mmCIF file of C-alpha atoms in Angstrom:
data_model
loop_
_atom_site.group_PDB
_atom_site.id
_atom_site.type_symbol
_atom_site.label_atom_id
_atom_site.label_comp_id
_atom_site.label_asym_id
_atom_site.label_seq_id
_atom_site.Cartn_x
_atom_site.Cartn_y
_atom_site.Cartn_z
ATOM 1 C CA UNK A 1 -17.104 9.349 29.088
ATOM 2 C CA UNK A 2 -17.235 13.116 28.331
ATOM 3 C CA UNK A 3 -14.132 13.082 26.170
ATOM 4 C CA UNK A 4 -15.371 10.068 24.164
ATOM 5 C CA UNK A 5 -18.927 11.072 23.696
ATOM 6 C CA UNK A 6 -19.070 14.918 23.734
ATOM 7 C CA UNK A 7 -15.508 16.076 22.705
ATOM 8 C CA UNK A 8 -16.390 15.525 18.892
ATOM 9 C CA UNK A 9 -19.372 17.995 19.294
ATOM 10 C CA UNK A 10 -17.719 20.477 21.575
ATOM 11 C CA UNK A 11 -13.936 20.774 21.269
ATOM 12 C CA UNK A 12 -13.430 23.158 24.135
ATOM 13 C CA UNK A 13 -11.241 20.903 26.183
ATOM 14 C CA UNK A 14 -7.939 19.311 25.436
ATOM 15 C CA UNK A 15 -8.224 15.523 25.951
ATOM 16 C CA UNK A 16 -4.499 15.260 26.841
ATOM 17 C CA UNK A 17 -4.401 18.168 29.331
ATOM 18 C CA UNK A 18 -7.868 18.561 30.730
ATOM 19 C CA UNK A 19 -8.139 15.460 32.859
ATOM 20 C CA UNK A 20 -8.367 15.142 36.532
ATOM 21 C CA UNK A 21 -6.307 18.384 36.884
ATOM 22 C CA UNK A 22 -9.644 20.075 36.423
ATOM 23 C CA UNK A 23 -10.514 19.019 40.012
ATOM 24 C CA UNK A 24 -7.724 21.235 41.239
ATOM 25 C CA UNK A 25 -8.080 24.011 38.730
ATOM 26 C CA UNK A 26 -11.768 24.463 38.577
ATOM 27 C CA UNK A 27 -14.448 22.553 40.478
ATOM 28 C CA UNK A 28 -17.056 24.310 38.441
ATOM 29 C CA UNK A 29 -15.715 23.043 35.127
ATOM 30 C CA UNK A 30 -15.109 19.514 36.497
ATOM 31 C CA UNK A 31 -18.670 19.478 37.824
ATOM 32 C CA UNK A 32 -20.010 20.723 34.375
ATOM 33 C CA UNK A 33 -18.122 17.885 32.698
ATOM 34 C CA UNK A 34 -19.609 15.355 35.149
ATOM 35 C CA UNK A 35 -23.065 16.818 34.744
ATOM 36 C CA UNK A 36 -23.090 16.885 30.957
ATOM 37 C CA UNK A 37 -21.575 13.401 30.812
ATOM 38 C CA UNK A 38 -24.153 12.080 33.167
ATOM 39 C CA UNK A 39 -26.985 13.646 31.185
ATOM 40 C CA UNK A 40 -25.515 12.062 28.058
ATOM 41 C CA UNK A 41 -25.287 8.692 29.678
ATOM 42 C CA UNK A 42 -28.827 8.904 31.074
ATOM 43 C CA UNK A 43 -30.426 9.569 27.758
ATOM 44 C CA UNK A 44 -34.238 10.003 28.125
ATOM 45 C CA UNK A 45 -34.381 7.907 31.327
ATOM 46 C CA UNK A 46 -35.721 9.325 34.544
ATOM 47 C CA UNK A 47 -32.981 11.516 36.126
ATOM 48 C CA UNK A 48 -31.180 9.740 38.948
ATOM 49 C CA UNK A 49 -30.535 11.390 42.281
ATOM 50 C CA UNK A 50 -26.921 11.813 41.314
ATOM 51 C CA UNK A 51 -27.797 13.562 38.213
ATOM 52 C CA UNK A 52 -30.151 15.900 39.993
ATOM 53 C CA UNK A 53 -27.376 16.555 42.646
ATOM 54 C CA UNK A 54 -24.926 17.321 39.873
ATOM 55 C CA UNK A 55 -27.405 19.553 38.145
ATOM 56 C CA UNK A 56 -28.114 21.439 41.424
ATOM 57 C CA UNK A 57 -24.374 21.824 42.154
ATOM 58 C CA UNK A 58 -23.608 23.067 38.566
ATOM 59 C CA UNK A 59 -26.420 25.569 38.784
ATOM 60 C CA UNK A 60 -25.168 26.893 42.156
ATOM 61 C CA UNK A 61 -21.656 27.286 40.771
ATOM 62 C CA UNK A 62 -23.017 29.030 37.698
ATOM 63 C CA UNK A 63 -25.109 31.427 39.834
ATOM 64 C CA UNK A 64 -22.126 32.255 41.954
ATOM 65 C CA UNK A 65 -19.662 32.691 39.125
ATOM 66 C CA UNK A 66 -21.767 34.332 36.378
ATOM 67 C CA UNK A 67 -20.879 37.830 37.248
ATOM 68 C CA UNK A 68 -17.090 37.622 37.953
ATOM 69 C CA UNK A 69 -15.341 40.665 36.659
ATOM 70 C CA UNK A 70 -12.215 38.841 35.391
ATOM 71 C CA UNK A 71 -13.032 35.133 35.359
ATOM 72 C CA UNK A 72 -10.527 32.428 34.585
ATOM 73 C CA UNK A 73 -10.643 30.539 31.403
ATOM 74 C CA UNK A 74 -12.201 27.503 33.126
ATOM 75 C CA UNK A 75 -15.342 29.468 34.125
ATOM 76 C CA UNK A 76 -15.938 30.492 30.398
ATOM 77 C CA UNK A 77 -15.289 26.987 29.328
ATOM 78 C CA UNK A 78 -17.871 25.624 31.827
ATOM 79 C CA UNK A 79 -20.559 27.935 30.363
ATOM 80 C CA UNK A 80 -19.415 27.006 26.807
ATOM 81 C CA UNK A 81 -19.870 23.319 27.792
ATOM 82 C CA UNK A 82 -23.356 23.968 28.968
ATOM 83 C CA UNK A 83 -24.208 25.917 25.863
ATOM 84 C CA UNK A 84 -22.737 23.123 23.829
ATOM 85 C CA UNK A 85 -24.831 20.520 25.633
ATOM 86 C CA UNK A 86 -27.949 22.569 24.821
ATOM 87 C CA UNK A 87 -26.849 22.846 21.272
ATOM 88 C CA UNK A 88 -26.456 19.077 21.080
ATOM 89 C CA UNK A 89 -30.050 18.695 22.325
ATOM 90 C CA UNK A 90 -31.197 21.021 19.604
ATOM 91 C CA UNK A 91 -29.421 18.861 16.965
ATOM 92 C CA UNK A 92 -31.021 15.724 18.433
ATOM 93 C CA UNK A 93 -34.402 17.464 18.855
ATOM 94 C CA UNK A 94 -34.942 16.046 22.351
ATOM 95 C CA UNK A 95 -35.308 19.200 24.373
ATOM 96 C CA UNK A 96 -37.913 21.931 23.758
ATOM 97 C CA UNK A 97 -36.877 25.444 24.581
ATOM 98 C CA UNK A 98 -33.098 24.743 24.735
ATOM 99 C CA UNK A 99 -32.369 27.339 22.019
ATOM 100 C CA UNK A 100 -32.932 30.158 24.298
ATOM 101 C CA UNK A 101 -30.938 28.397 27.029
ATOM 102 C CA UNK A 102 -28.079 28.093 24.663
ATOM 103 C CA UNK A 103 -28.106 31.709 23.756
ATOM 104 C CA UNK A 104 -28.229 32.755 27.487
ATOM 105 C CA UNK A 105 -25.340 30.365 28.391
ATOM 106 C CA UNK A 106 -23.164 31.389 25.377
ATOM 107 C CA UNK A 107 -23.939 35.019 26.081
ATOM 108 C CA UNK A 108 -22.609 34.630 29.651
ATOM 109 C CA UNK A 109 -19.532 32.849 28.141
ATOM 110 C CA UNK A 110 -19.114 35.701 25.653
ATOM 111 C CA UNK A 111 -19.221 38.298 28.394
ATOM 112 C CA UNK A 112 -16.764 36.454 30.388
ATOM 113 C CA UNK A 113 -14.471 35.900 27.363
ATOM 114 C CA UNK A 114 -14.431 39.604 26.516
ATOM 115 C CA UNK A 115 -13.803 40.497 30.210
ATOM 116 C CA UNK A 116 -10.817 38.199 30.254
ATOM 117 C CA UNK A 117 -9.654 39.557 26.873
ATOM 118 C CA UNK A 118 -10.003 36.283 24.972
ATOM 119 C CA UNK A 119 -10.334 38.504 21.840
ATOM 120 C CA UNK A 120 -6.573 39.357 22.016
ATOM 121 C CA UNK A 121 -5.475 35.760 22.078
ATOM 122 C CA UNK A 122 -4.099 35.686 18.523
ATOM 123 C CA UNK A 123 -2.030 38.813 19.138
ATOM 124 C CA UNK A 124 -0.806 37.228 22.339
ATOM 125 C CA UNK A 125 0.093 34.026 20.318
ATOM 126 C CA UNK A 126 1.955 36.058 17.732
ATOM 127 C CA UNK A 127 3.998 37.783 20.474
ATOM 128 C CA UNK A 128 4.686 34.485 22.335
ATOM 129 C CA UNK A 129 5.402 32.377 19.255
ATOM 130 C CA UNK A 130 3.087 29.858 17.635
ATOM 131 C CA UNK A 131 5.558 27.009 17.752
ATOM 132 C CA UNK A 132 6.143 27.177 21.515
ATOM 133 C CA UNK A 133 5.194 24.226 23.798
ATOM 134 C CA UNK A 134 5.551 25.710 27.279
ATOM 135 C CA UNK A 135 2.787 26.403 29.854
ATOM 136 C CA UNK A 136 2.005 29.918 28.550
ATOM 137 C CA UNK A 137 1.563 28.526 25.001
ATOM 138 C CA UNK A 138 -0.810 25.748 26.260
ATOM 139 C CA UNK A 139 -2.757 28.325 28.108
ATOM 140 C CA UNK A 140 -3.012 30.534 25.047
ATOM 141 C CA UNK A 141 -4.119 27.682 22.906
ATOM 142 C CA UNK A 142 -6.806 26.808 25.460
ATOM 143 C CA UNK A 143 -8.045 30.357 25.298
ATOM 144 C CA UNK A 144 -7.985 30.323 21.454
ATOM 145 C CA UNK A 145 -9.954 26.997 21.369
ATOM 146 C CA UNK A 146 -12.574 28.480 23.707
ATOM 147 C CA UNK A 147 -12.766 31.774 21.741
ATOM 148 C CA UNK A 148 -13.075 30.012 18.367
ATOM 149 C CA UNK A 149 -15.895 27.722 19.659
ATOM 150 C CA UNK A 150 -17.580 30.744 21.267
ATOM 151 C CA UNK A 151 -17.506 32.547 17.970
ATOM 152 C CA UNK A 152 -18.765 29.416 16.263
ATOM 153 C CA UNK A 153 -21.858 29.165 18.589
ATOM 154 C CA UNK A 154 -22.417 32.965 18.312
ATOM 155 C CA UNK A 155 -22.766 32.715 14.484
ATOM 156 C CA UNK A 156 -24.648 29.433 14.488
#
């Protein structure tokens, strides 16, 4: 559901690569995908106990991982997805106060991205080769996608 409904608004994940492998790579990112998809599916309805449980687990992950010194890309992507979700709420005008939430979440994502040197991704792609299709190239493209979306949110 997430890739169908939210991917057009928040192109942080690759629909071909970021599937059930998220479960193994990053429980936080997977939980964030499940939470944002469940929120989208619920609309304005009363939150279900599953949605509340997903929100609580996502919040716990975020509190635990927010101050990592060298976070993996998936942690920054999870914060970006949460910021994107709040941005979508602003566009739809269904959630008061979400603008400050988005800035906080995107600020955490920016700090993580800078700590993980996302700002050097284009130099790394130049050195590795733009036309490559190996695992390293896929990782660099994922970092570039996250970095560009983060810059987009920062200037919005």
